[in-house]
PDB file of C-alpha atoms in Angstrom:
ATOM      1  CA  MET A   1      -8.895  23.524 -29.920  1.00 33.00           C
ATOM      2  CA  SER A   2      -5.813  23.407 -27.790  1.00 35.00           C
ATOM      3  CA  GLY A   3      -3.379  20.492 -27.898  1.00 34.00           C
ATOM      4  CA  MET A   4      -4.172  16.942 -26.945  1.00 33.00           C
ATOM      5  CA  PRO A   5      -4.805  16.508 -23.220  1.00 35.00           C
ATOM      6  CA  ASN A   6      -2.123  15.374 -20.826  1.00 34.00           C
ATOM      7  CA  ARG A   7      -2.423  13.218 -17.714  1.00 32.00           C
ATOM      8  CA  GLU A   8      -3.581  16.152 -15.596  1.00 39.00           C
ATOM      9  CA  SER A   9      -6.622  16.870 -17.729  1.00 43.00           C
ATOM     10  CA  GLY A  10      -7.328  13.359 -18.952  1.00 60.00           C
ATOM     11  CA  ASP A  11      -6.044  11.076 -21.665  1.00 71.00           C
ATOM     12  CA  ILE A  12      -7.599  10.399 -25.029  1.00 66.00           C
ATOM     13  CA  ALA A  13      -6.859   7.393 -27.179  1.00 64.00           C
ATOM     14  CA  ALA A  14      -8.025   7.010 -30.756  1.00 52.00           C
ATOM     15  CA  GLY A  15      -8.481   3.562 -32.160  1.00 48.00           C
ATOM     16  CA  GLY A  16     -10.901   1.163 -33.735  1.00 41.00           C
ATOM     17  CA  SER A  17     -12.701   2.364 -36.823  1.00 38.00           C
ATOM     18  CA  ALA A  18     -13.888   5.725 -38.050  1.00 37.00           C
ATOM     19  CA  ALA A  19     -16.762   4.005 -39.840  1.00 39.00           C
ATOM     20  CA  PRO A  20     -20.074   5.811 -39.375  1.00 43.00           C
ATOM     21  CA  GLN A  21     -22.489   4.548 -36.767  1.00 48.00           C
ATOM     22  CA  ALA A  22     -25.570   2.593 -37.712  1.00 54.00           C
ATOM     23  CA  PRO A  23     -28.175   4.718 -39.505  1.00 56.00           C
ATOM     24  CA  LEU A  24     -31.055   6.147 -37.540  1.00 64.00           C
ATOM     25  CA  PRO A  25     -34.326   4.274 -37.759  1.00 68.00           C
ATOM     26  CA  GLY A  26     -36.541   5.794 -40.417  1.00 69.00           C
ATOM     27  CA  GLY A  27     -38.498   8.697 -39.009  1.00 81.00           C
ATOM     28  CA  MET A  28     -36.009   9.865 -36.386  1.00 88.00           C
ATOM     29  CA  THR A  29     -34.357  13.247 -36.843  1.00 90.00           C
ATOM     30  CA  PRO A  30     -30.547  13.101 -37.171  1.00 87.00           C
ATOM     31  CA  PHE A  31     -28.392  15.448 -35.088  1.00 91.00           C
ATOM     32  CA  ASP A  32     -25.037  14.452 -36.555  1.00 88.00           C
ATOM     33  CA  ASP A  33     -23.872  18.059 -36.847  1.00 91.00           C
ATOM     34  CA  ILE A  34     -23.879  18.661 -33.070  1.00 95.00           C
ATOM     35  CA  TYR A  35     -22.235  15.505 -31.754  1.00 94.00           C
ATOM     36  CA  ASP A  36     -18.651  16.106 -32.828  1.00 96.00           C
ATOM     37  CA  GLN A  37     -18.026  19.837 -32.745  1.00 97.00           C
ATOM     38  CA  PRO A  38     -14.935  21.241 -30.991  1.00 98.00           C
ATOM     39  CA  ASP A  39     -17.045  22.132 -27.937  1.00 98.00           C
ATOM     40  CA  PRO A  40     -20.570  21.445 -26.642  1.00 98.00           C
ATOM     41  CA  ARG A  41     -22.230  24.822 -27.192  1.00 98.00           C
ATOM     42  CA  GLY A  42     -24.092  23.705 -30.331  1.00 98.00           C
ATOM     43  CA  TYR A  43     -25.162  20.512 -28.577  1.00 98.00           C
ATOM     44  CA  PHE A  44     -26.744  22.381 -25.683  1.00 98.00           C
ATOM     45  CA  ARG A  45     -28.406  24.970 -27.922  1.00 98.00           C
ATOM     46  CA  ALA A  46     -29.998  22.361 -30.176  1.00 97.00           C
ATOM     47  CA  LEU A  47     -31.053  19.842 -27.535  1.00 97.00           C
ATOM     48  CA  GLY A  48     -32.054  22.466 -24.987  1.00 97.00           C
ATOM     49  CA  ALA A  49     -34.639  23.715 -27.453  1.00 97.00           C
ATOM     50  CA  LEU A  50     -36.122  20.203 -27.431  1.00 98.00           C
ATOM     51  CA  ASP A  51     -36.030  19.815 -23.636  1.00 98.00           C
ATOM     52  CA  TYR A  52     -33.542  16.951 -23.797  1.00 98.00           C
ATOM     53  CA  GLN A  53     -33.377  15.547 -20.267  1.00 97.00           C
ATOM     54  CA  ALA A  54     -32.058  11.977 -20.245  1.00 97.00           C
ATOM     55  CA  PRO A  55     -28.802  12.870 -18.408  1.00 98.00           C
ATOM     56  CA  HIS A  56     -30.879  14.557 -15.689  1.00 97.00           C
ATOM     57  CA  HIS A  57     -32.676  11.274 -15.015  1.00 96.00           C
ATOM     58  CA  GLY A  58     -29.432   9.343 -15.129  1.00 97.00           C
ATOM     59  CA  GLN A  59     -27.727  11.618 -12.602  1.00 97.00           C
ATOM     60  CA  SER A  60     -29.468  10.312  -9.489  1.00 95.00           C
ATOM     61  CA  VAL A  61     -29.424   6.679 -10.671  1.00 96.00           C
ATOM     62  CA  PHE A  62     -25.708   6.743 -11.401  1.00 97.00           C
ATOM     63  CA  ARG A  63     -24.834   8.517  -8.148  1.00 97.00           C
ATOM     64  CA  ARG A  64     -26.781   5.941  -6.163  1.00 96.00           C
ATOM     65  CA  ALA A  65     -25.143   3.100  -8.062  1.00 97.00           C
ATOM     66  CA  VAL A  66     -21.671   4.509  -7.396  1.00 97.00           C
ATOM     67  CA  ALA A  67     -22.519   4.910  -3.706  1.00 95.00           C
ATOM     68  CA  ALA A  68     -23.669   1.273  -3.552  1.00 94.00           C
ATOM     69  CA  LEU A  69     -20.500   0.059  -5.256  1.00 95.00           C
ATOM     70  CA  THR A  70     -18.057   2.231  -3.298  1.00 92.00           C
ATOM     71  CA  PRO A  71     -17.731  -0.111  -0.267  1.00 88.00           C
ATOM     72  CA  THR A  72     -16.629  -2.906  -2.619  1.00 81.00           C
ATOM     73  CA  ALA A  73     -13.954  -0.842  -4.386  1.00 75.00           C
ATOM     74  CA  ARG A  74     -10.298  -1.385  -3.663  1.00 74.00           C
ATOM     75  CA  ALA A  75      -9.134   0.401  -0.530  1.00 72.00           C
ATOM     76  CA  GLY A  76      -8.569   4.069  -1.253  1.00 76.00           C
ATOM     77  CA  GLU A  77      -9.694   3.801  -4.883  1.00 89.00           C
ATOM     78  CA  PRO A  78     -12.823   5.357  -6.419  1.00 96.00           C
ATOM     79  CA  VAL A  79     -15.342   3.365  -8.420  1.00 97.00           C
ATOM     80  CA  THR A  80     -14.433   3.271 -12.115  1.00 98.00           C
ATOM     81  CA  VAL A  81     -17.309   4.141 -14.440  1.00 98.00           C
ATOM     82  CA  LEU A  82     -17.379   3.680 -18.210  1.00 98.00           C
ATOM     83  CA  ASP A  83     -19.864   6.024 -19.883  1.00 98.00           C
ATOM     84  CA  ILE A  84     -20.724   4.659 -23.325  1.00 98.00           C
ATOM     85  CA  CYS A  85     -21.708   7.192 -25.987  1.00 97.00           C
ATOM     86  CA  CYS A  86     -20.387   9.825 -23.588  1.00 98.00           C
ATOM     87  CA  SER A  87     -20.268  12.715 -26.104  1.00 97.00           C
ATOM     88  CA  TYR A  88     -18.900  15.802 -24.309  1.00 98.00           C
ATOM     89  CA  GLY A  89     -18.813  14.177 -20.867  1.00 98.00           C
ATOM     90  CA  ILE A  90     -22.227  15.358 -19.693  1.00 98.00           C
ATOM     91  CA  ASN A  91     -22.908  12.299 -17.527  1.00 98.00           C
ATOM     92  CA  ALA A  92     -19.460  12.656 -15.960  1.00 98.00           C
ATOM     93  CA  ALA A  93     -20.158  16.324 -15.247  1.00 98.00           C
ATOM     94  CA  LEU A  94     -23.431  15.476 -13.520  1.00 98.00           C
ATOM     95  CA  LEU A  95     -22.015  12.507 -11.618  1.00 98.00           C
ATOM     96  CA  ASN A  96     -18.945  14.197 -10.184  1.00 98.00           C
ATOM     97  CA  HIS A  97     -19.921  17.861  -9.824  1.00 98.00           C
ATOM     98  CA  GLU A  98     -22.482  19.902  -7.944  1.00 98.00           C
ATOM     99  CA  VAL A  99     -24.328  20.890 -11.100  1.00 98.00           C
ATOM    100  CA  THR A 100     -27.656  20.046 -12.696  1.00 98.00           C
ATOM    101  CA  LEU A 101     -28.466  19.604 -16.358  1.00 98.00           C
ATOM    102  CA  ASP A 102     -30.301  22.943 -16.224  1.00 98.00           C
ATOM    103  CA  ASP A 103     -27.097  24.517 -14.897  1.00 98.00           C
ATOM    104  CA  LEU A 104     -25.215  23.185 -17.915  1.00 98.00           C
ATOM    105  CA  TYR A 105     -27.823  24.486 -20.342  1.00 98.00           C
ATOM    106  CA  ALA A 106     -27.557  27.925 -18.736  1.00 98.00           C
ATOM    107  CA  HIS A 107     -23.756  27.757 -18.696  1.00 98.00           C
ATOM    108  CA  TYR A 108     -23.236  26.810 -22.341  1.00 98.00           C
ATOM    109  CA  THR A 109     -25.919  29.084 -23.786  1.00 98.00           C
ATOM    110  CA  SER A 110     -24.923  32.129 -21.715  1.00 98.00           C
ATOM    111  CA  PRO A 111     -23.656  35.308 -23.383  1.00 98.00           C
ATOM    112  CA  GLN A 112     -20.271  34.728 -21.722  1.00 98.00           C
ATOM    113  CA  ALA A 113     -19.905  31.286 -23.257  1.00 98.00           C
ATOM    114  CA  THR A 114     -21.148  32.443 -26.642  1.00 97.00           C
ATOM    115  CA  ALA A 115     -18.441  35.090 -26.844  1.00 98.00           C
ATOM    116  CA  LEU A 116     -15.521  32.748 -26.160  1.00 98.00           C
ATOM    117  CA  THR A 117     -13.280  30.868 -28.533  1.00 98.00           C
ATOM    118  CA  THR A 118     -13.117  27.115 -28.003  1.00 98.00           C
ATOM    119  CA  ALA A 119      -9.688  27.452 -26.377  1.00 98.00           C
ATOM    120  CA  ASP A 120     -11.016  30.092 -23.971  1.00 98.00           C
ATOM    121  CA  LEU A 121     -14.096  27.994 -23.225  1.00 98.00           C
ATOM    122  CA  ILE A 122     -11.869  25.047 -22.309  1.00 98.00           C
ATOM    123  CA  GLU A 123      -9.958  27.206 -19.819  1.00 98.00           C
ATOM    124  CA  TRP A 124     -13.199  28.590 -18.377  1.00 98.00           C
ATOM    125  CA  ASP A 125     -14.663  25.109 -18.054  1.00 98.00           C
ATOM    126  CA  ARG A 126     -11.615  23.761 -16.267  1.00 98.00           C
ATOM    127  CA  SER A 127     -12.195  26.366 -13.551  1.00 98.00           C
ATOM    128  CA  TYR A 128     -15.981  25.931 -13.649  1.00 98.00           C
ATOM    129  CA  TYR A 129     -15.833  22.196 -12.978  1.00 98.00           C
ATOM    130  CA  ALA A 130     -12.897  22.327 -10.582  1.00 98.00           C
ATOM    131  CA  ALA A 131     -14.856  24.733  -8.365  1.00 98.00           C
ATOM    132  CA  ARG A 132     -17.847  22.370  -8.296  1.00 98.00           C
ATOM    133  CA  ARG A 133     -16.059  19.036  -7.915  1.00 98.00           C
ATOM    134  CA  ARG A 134     -17.647  16.681  -5.414  1.00 97.00           C
ATOM    135  CA  ARG A 135     -15.455  15.393  -2.612  1.00 95.00           C
ATOM    136  CA  ASP A 136     -16.018  11.756  -3.581  1.00 92.00           C
ATOM    137  CA  PRO A 137     -15.753  11.680  -7.379  1.00 97.00           C
ATOM    138  CA  ALA A 138     -15.881   8.482  -9.367  1.00 98.00           C
ATOM    139  CA  ARG A 139     -13.185   7.719 -11.914  1.00 98.00           C
ATOM    140  CA  VAL A 140     -14.970   8.189 -15.230  1.00 98.00           C
ATOM    141  CA  LEU A 141     -13.831   6.795 -18.570  1.00 98.00           C
ATOM    142  CA  GLY A 142     -15.593   7.760 -21.774  1.00 98.00           C
ATOM    143  CA  LEU A 143     -16.244   5.817 -24.973  1.00 98.00           C
ATOM    144  CA  ASP A 144     -17.563   7.544 -28.072  1.00 97.00           C
ATOM    145  CA  MET A 145     -16.679   7.587 -31.743  1.00 96.00           C
ATOM    146  CA  ALA A 146     -16.751  11.427 -31.747  1.00 96.00           C
ATOM    147  CA  VAL A 147     -13.094  12.456 -31.494  1.00 97.00           C
ATOM    148  CA  ASN A 148     -13.717  16.159 -30.863  1.00 98.00           C
ATOM    149  CA  ALA A 149     -16.293  15.515 -28.153  1.00 98.00           C
ATOM    150  CA  ILE A 150     -14.031  13.040 -26.364  1.00 97.00           C
ATOM    151  CA  SER A 151     -11.096  15.440 -26.605  1.00 98.00           C
ATOM    152  CA  TYR A 152     -13.116  18.285 -25.096  1.00 98.00           C
ATOM    153  CA  ALA A 153     -14.301  16.136 -22.186  1.00 98.00           C
ATOM    154  CA  CYS A 154     -10.732  15.101 -21.426  1.00 98.00           C
ATOM    155  CA  GLU A 155      -9.278  18.591 -21.746  1.00 98.00           C
ATOM    156  CA  VAL A 156     -11.663  20.155 -19.253  1.00 98.00           C
ATOM    157  CA  GLY A 157     -11.133  17.323 -16.770  1.00 98.00           C
ATOM    158  CA  LEU A 158     -14.473  15.526 -16.975  1.00 98.00           C
ATOM    159  CA  LEU A 159     -12.966  12.225 -18.134  1.00 98.00           C
ATOM    160  CA  GLU A 160      -9.840  10.611 -16.771  1.00 97.00           C
ATOM    161  CA  GLN A 161      -9.487   8.757 -20.050  1.00 98.00           C
ATOM    162  CA  GLY A 162     -11.420   8.940 -23.288  1.00 98.00           C
ATOM    163  CA  PHE A 163     -11.542   6.437 -26.110  1.00 98.00           C
ATOM    164  CA  ALA A 164     -12.607   7.600 -29.565  1.00 98.00           C
ATOM    165  CA  GLU A 165     -13.574   4.184 -30.839  1.00 98.00           C
ATOM    166  CA  ASN A 166     -16.517   2.447 -32.488  1.00 97.00           C
ATOM    167  CA  LEU A 167     -16.702  -1.086 -31.135  1.00 98.00           C
ATOM    168  CA  GLU A 168     -19.607  -1.853 -33.436  1.00 97.00           C
ATOM    169  CA  ALA A 169     -17.179  -1.592 -36.359  1.00 96.00           C
ATOM    170  CA  ALA A 170     -13.812  -2.730 -34.986  1.00 97.00           C
ATOM    171  CA  ALA A 171     -12.140  -4.456 -32.062  1.00 97.00           C
ATOM    172  CA  PRO A 172     -11.238  -2.285 -29.060  1.00 98.00           C
ATOM    173  CA  SER A 173      -7.760  -0.864 -28.722  1.00 98.00           C
ATOM    174  CA  ALA A 174      -5.271  -2.321 -26.267  1.00 97.00           C
ATOM    175  CA  SER A 175      -5.478   0.826 -24.151  1.00 98.00           C
ATOM    176  CA  LEU A 176      -9.272   0.550 -23.860  1.00 98.00           C
ATOM    177  CA  LEU A 177      -8.997  -3.099 -22.848  1.00 97.00           C
ATOM    178  CA  ARG A 178      -6.469  -2.218 -20.156  1.00 97.00           C
ATOM    179  CA  ALA A 179      -8.752   0.485 -18.798  1.00 97.00           C
ATOM    180  CA  ALA A 180     -11.742  -1.861 -18.903  1.00 96.00           C
ATOM    181  CA  GLU A 181     -10.097  -4.135 -16.350  1.00 97.00           C
ATOM    182  CA  HIS A 182     -11.102  -1.739 -13.573  1.00 95.00           C
ATOM    183  CA  VAL A 183     -14.643  -0.872 -14.718  1.00 97.00           C
ATOM    184  CA  ARG A 184     -17.370  -1.536 -12.131  1.00 97.00           C
ATOM    185  CA  LEU A 185     -20.247   0.469 -13.616  1.00 98.00           C
ATOM    186  CA  ILE A 186     -21.246   1.011 -17.239  1.00 98.00           C
ATOM    187  CA  THR A 187     -23.643   3.876 -17.889  1.00 98.00           C
ATOM    188  CA  ILE A 188     -25.566   4.971 -20.957  1.00 98.00           C
ATOM    189  CA  THR A 189     -28.234   7.631 -21.429  1.00 97.00           C
ATOM    190  CA  GLY A 190     -28.176   7.831 -25.220  1.00 87.00           C
ATOM    191  CA  GLY A 191     -27.015   5.721 -28.111  1.00 90.00           C
ATOM    192  CA  ALA A 192     -28.427   2.315 -27.213  1.00 94.00           C
ATOM    193  CA  THR A 193     -30.303   2.460 -30.514  1.00 92.00           C
ATOM    194  CA  PHE A 194     -26.934   2.058 -32.256  1.00 92.00           C
ATOM    195  CA  LEU A 195     -25.411  -0.557 -29.957  1.00 96.00           C
ATOM    196  CA  SER A 196     -25.269  -4.338 -29.890  1.00 97.00           C
ATOM    197  CA  PRO A 197     -23.408  -6.981 -27.856  1.00 98.00           C
ATOM    198  CA  ARG A 198     -20.330  -6.149 -29.943  1.00 98.00           C
ATOM    199  CA  THR A 199     -19.786  -3.064 -27.789  1.00 98.00           C
ATOM    200  CA  PHE A 200     -20.432  -4.699 -24.426  1.00 98.00           C
ATOM    201  CA  GLN A 201     -18.822  -8.120 -24.723  1.00 98.00           C
ATOM    202  CA  PRO A 202     -15.136  -7.087 -24.864  1.00 97.00           C
ATOM    203  CA  ILE A 203     -15.594  -4.736 -21.909  1.00 98.00           C
ATOM    204  CA  LEU A 204     -17.234  -7.413 -19.788  1.00 98.00           C
ATOM    205  CA  THR A 205     -14.617  -9.977 -20.789  1.00 97.00           C
ATOM    206  CA  CYS A 206     -11.778  -7.739 -19.602  1.00 96.00           C
ATOM    207  CA  ALA A 207     -13.344  -6.514 -16.367  1.00 96.00           C
ATOM    208  CA  GLU A 208     -11.600  -8.019 -13.353  1.00 94.00           C
ATOM    209  CA  GLY A 209     -14.592  -7.730 -11.038  1.00 90.00           C
ATOM    210  CA  PRO A 210     -18.384  -7.848 -11.323  1.00 93.00           C
ATOM    211  CA  VAL A 211     -19.868  -5.049 -13.404  1.00 97.00           C
ATOM    212  CA  TRP A 212     -23.168  -3.202 -13.139  1.00 98.00           C
ATOM    213  CA  VAL A 213     -24.847  -1.718 -16.214  1.00 98.00           C
ATOM    214  CA  ALA A 214     -27.354   1.137 -15.917  1.00 97.00           C
ATOM    215  CA  ALA A 215     -28.979   2.114 -19.204  1.00 98.00           C
ATOM    216  CA  LEU A 216     -31.735   4.516 -20.169  1.00 97.00           C
ATOM    217  CA  VAL A 217     -33.098   3.143 -23.451  1.00 97.00           C
ATOM    218  CA  LEU A 218     -35.707   4.564 -25.807  1.00 97.00           C
ATOM    219  CA  ARG A 219     -38.981   2.635 -25.833  1.00 97.00           C
ATOM    220  CA  THR A 220     -38.687   2.540 -29.620  1.00 96.00           C
ATOM    221  CA  THR A 221     -35.588   0.323 -29.235  1.00 94.00           C
ATOM    222  CA  SER A 222     -35.341  -3.318 -28.150  1.00 96.00           C
ATOM    223  CA  TYR A 223     -32.822  -3.926 -25.359  1.00 97.00           C
ATOM    224  CA  GLU A 224     -33.213  -7.701 -25.577  1.00 97.00           C
ATOM    225  CA  PRO A 225     -30.018  -8.482 -27.571  1.00 97.00           C
ATOM    226  CA  ILE A 226     -27.893  -6.484 -25.124  1.00 98.00           C
ATOM    227  CA  ALA A 227     -29.672  -7.962 -22.098  1.00 98.00           C
ATOM    228  CA  ALA A 228     -29.007 -11.445 -23.503  1.00 98.00           C
ATOM    229  CA  CYS A 229     -25.315 -10.599 -23.831  1.00 98.00           C
ATOM    230  CA  LEU A 230     -25.247  -9.343 -20.252  1.00 98.00           C
ATOM    231  CA  ALA A 231     -27.018 -12.505 -19.087  1.00 98.00           C
ATOM    232  CA  SER A 232     -24.359 -14.652 -20.756  1.00 98.00           C
ATOM    233  CA  ASN A 233     -21.875 -12.772 -18.584  1.00 97.00           C
ATOM    234  CA  GLY A 234     -23.763 -13.527 -15.389  1.00 97.00           C
ATOM    235  CA  LEU A 235     -25.762 -10.309 -15.078  1.00 98.00           C
ATOM    236  CA  VAL A 236     -29.466 -10.170 -14.297  1.00 98.00           C
ATOM    237  CA  THR A 237     -31.332  -7.339 -16.013  1.00 97.00           C
ATOM    238  CA  GLU A 238     -34.200  -5.710 -14.150  1.00 96.00           C
ATOM    239  CA  THR A 239     -36.398  -3.207 -15.957  1.00 94.00           C
ATOM    240  CA  ALA A 240     -38.119  -0.358 -14.154  1.00 90.00           C
ATOM    241  CA  THR A 241     -41.848  -0.892 -14.619  1.00 86.00           C
ATOM    242  CA  THR A 242     -43.333   1.813 -12.418  1.00 87.00           C
ATOM    243  CA  ARG A 243     -42.375   4.729 -14.639  1.00 91.00           C
ATOM    244  CA  THR A 244     -40.697   5.884 -17.796  1.00 95.00           C
ATOM    245  CA  PHE A 245     -38.398   8.875 -18.276  1.00 96.00           C
ATOM    246  CA  ARG A 246     -38.799  11.643 -20.820  1.00 97.00           C
ATOM    247  CA  GLN A 247     -35.924  11.911 -23.275  1.00 98.00           C
ATOM    248  CA  ARG A 248     -36.768  14.899 -25.512  1.00 98.00           C
ATOM    249  CA  ARG A 249     -39.603  16.473 -27.465  1.00 98.00           C
ATOM    250  CA  PHE A 250     -40.228  15.358 -31.002  1.00 98.00           C
ATOM    251  CA  THR A 251     -38.933  17.599 -33.741  1.00 97.00           C
ATOM    252  CA  ASP A 252     -42.059  17.243 -35.867  1.00 96.00           C
ATOM    253  CA  ALA A 253     -45.210  15.234 -36.474  1.00 96.00           C
ATOM    254  CA  ASP A 254     -43.375  12.674 -38.602  1.00 95.00           C
ATOM    255  CA  GLU A 255     -40.993  11.841 -35.771  1.00 96.00           C
ATOM    256  CA  GLN A 256     -43.883  11.509 -33.330  1.00 97.00           C
ATOM    257  CA  ARG A 257     -45.739   9.252 -35.756  1.00 96.00           C
ATOM    258  CA  TYR A 258     -42.657   7.037 -36.045  1.00 96.00           C
ATOM    259  CA  ALA A 259     -42.285   6.796 -32.251  1.00 97.00           C
ATOM    260  CA  VAL A 260     -45.943   5.984 -31.617  1.00 97.00           C
ATOM    261  CA  GLN A 261     -45.871   3.255 -34.259  1.00 96.00           C
ATOM    262  CA  ALA A 262     -42.579   1.780 -33.003  1.00 96.00           C
ATOM    263  CA  VAL A 263     -43.685   1.746 -29.376  1.00 97.00           C
ATOM    264  CA  THR A 264     -47.020   0.190 -30.288  1.00 98.00           C
ATOM    265  CA  ALA A 265     -45.288  -2.470 -32.396  1.00 97.00           C
ATOM    266  CA  ALA A 266     -43.098  -3.285 -29.384  1.00 95.00           C
ATOM    267  CA  GLY A 267     -46.191  -3.989 -27.320  1.00 95.00           C
ATOM    268  CA  HIS A 268     -46.146  -0.810 -25.232  1.00 95.00           C
ATOM    269  CA  ASP A 269     -48.873   1.770 -24.758  1.00 97.00           C
ATOM    270  CA  PRO A 270     -47.891   5.201 -26.141  1.00 98.00           C
ATOM    271  CA  HIS A 271     -50.838   7.054 -24.591  1.00 98.00           C
ATOM    272  CA  GLY A 272     -49.820   9.716 -22.108  1.00 97.00           C
ATOM    273  CA  LYS A 273     -46.206   9.349 -23.175  1.00 98.00           C
ATOM    274  CA  GLU A 274     -45.254   9.455 -26.853  1.00 98.00           C
ATOM    275  CA  THR A 275     -48.727  10.741 -27.692  1.00 98.00           C
ATOM    276  CA  ASP A 276     -47.974  13.718 -25.443  1.00 98.00           C
ATOM    277  CA  GLY A 277     -45.039  14.788 -27.594  1.00 98.00           C
ATOM    278  CA  TYR A 278     -41.936  13.212 -26.020  1.00 98.00           C
ATOM    279  CA  PHE A 279     -39.689  10.253 -26.610  1.00 98.00           C
ATOM    280  CA  HIS A 280     -39.649   8.164 -23.424  1.00 98.00           C
ATOM    281  CA  THR A 281     -36.922   5.905 -22.085  1.00 97.00           C
ATOM    282  CA  VAL A 282     -36.952   2.878 -19.800  1.00 96.00           C
ATOM    283  CA  LEU A 283     -34.323   2.208 -17.155  1.00 96.00           C
ATOM    284  CA  HIS A 284     -32.593  -1.185 -17.306  1.00 96.00           C
ATOM    285  CA  LEU A 285     -30.324  -2.255 -14.423  1.00 97.00           C
ATOM    286  CA  SER A 286     -28.069  -5.276 -14.963  1.00 98.00           C
ATOM    287  CA  ARG A 287     -26.103  -6.718 -12.043  1.00 97.00           C
ATOM    288  CA  PRO A 288     -24.795  -9.958 -10.538  1.00 97.00           C
ATOM    289  CA  PRO A 289     -27.642 -11.958  -8.931  1.00 96.00           C
ATOM    290  CA  HIS A 290     -26.554 -11.333  -5.339  1.00 94.00           C
ATOM    291  CA  ASP A 291     -26.547  -7.566  -5.926  1.00 94.00           C
ATOM    292  CA  THR A 292     -30.145  -7.572  -7.118  1.00 93.00           C
ATOM    293  CA  THR A 293     -31.112  -8.734  -3.638  1.00 91.00           C
ATOM    294  CA  ALA A 294     -28.666  -6.585  -1.680  1.00 88.00           C
ATOM    295  CA  PHE A 295     -29.575  -3.429  -3.622  1.00 88.00           C
ATOM    296  CA  PRO A 296     -33.230  -3.519  -4.737  1.00 86.00           C
ATOM    297  CA  PRO A 297     -33.958  -1.393  -7.808  1.00 83.00           C
ATOM    298  CA  ALA A 298     -36.332   0.839  -5.853  1.00 82.00           C
ATOM    299  CA  GLY A 299     -33.393   2.154  -3.857  1.00 82.00           C
ATOM    300  CA  LEU A 300     -31.513   3.144  -6.991  1.00 86.00           C
ATOM    301  CA  THR A 301     -34.243   4.764  -9.042  1.00 82.00           C
ATOM    302  CA  PRO A 302     -35.495   8.325  -8.586  1.00 72.00           C
ATOM    303  CA  ASN A 303     -38.980   9.004  -7.335  1.00 69.00           C
ATOM    304  CA  PRO A 304     -41.593  10.043  -9.917  1.00 62.00           C
TER     305      PRO A 304
END
């Protein structure tokens, strides 16, 4: 990989703890080997084979949320978004560029991409994303414990700043706290299984203005502890009840058995969802009370 990114391509700050994240629930397949490689080609090959699609569902929700928040941003300034568990900046790519998740799968698994070194891929991606940049991009910050993934996302220009930190294990760095002052939207499409209020509380404490949180969370995972933390910070959490969103196919029968049992134990019906071979997520939107009235959830969620 080329040198650490400069201000033009994004900043990366390392801090906190390098302690491993919480273990996966028994029965889920680990993908540790793809989350912190020098570039995202292995990530897209592995997850593309399983029809991973959570960022696709998040794309329209996050764009609509940014559009709703834009009139309240400081004059001339874009909305600042913090993507938690951002990995290689996929949500930032989909938010700020005229690309789809299918485009990214095709891009990173193409023969051209396969033949490149990581350094050459970074140069190619800088041009790829620059040519597709939307005219009204949000300012995206990334938080993830994967140093290589964060570095890649900064180097190709997807993140303005990246923070390779694990707030579940250690307090946030001073640089992350400074950046958090301007955050208006927190997004997450993966990783909620490993998170607790320890990650959210310091961000919300530092934010100067009201913050929205949009999270796609596996139905096998309880969001209640995080929602309670958000409530203590004045945010009302609304959960989409009209539909769920596919995350990825199961890797094997054991993983499906785990998911069906976990969803059933949580009081949900797995039929037609997990029984059909996919993990499913639920969308949770947390906002100040007045925003829940001004921006009803139906206007922010994609149609079935």
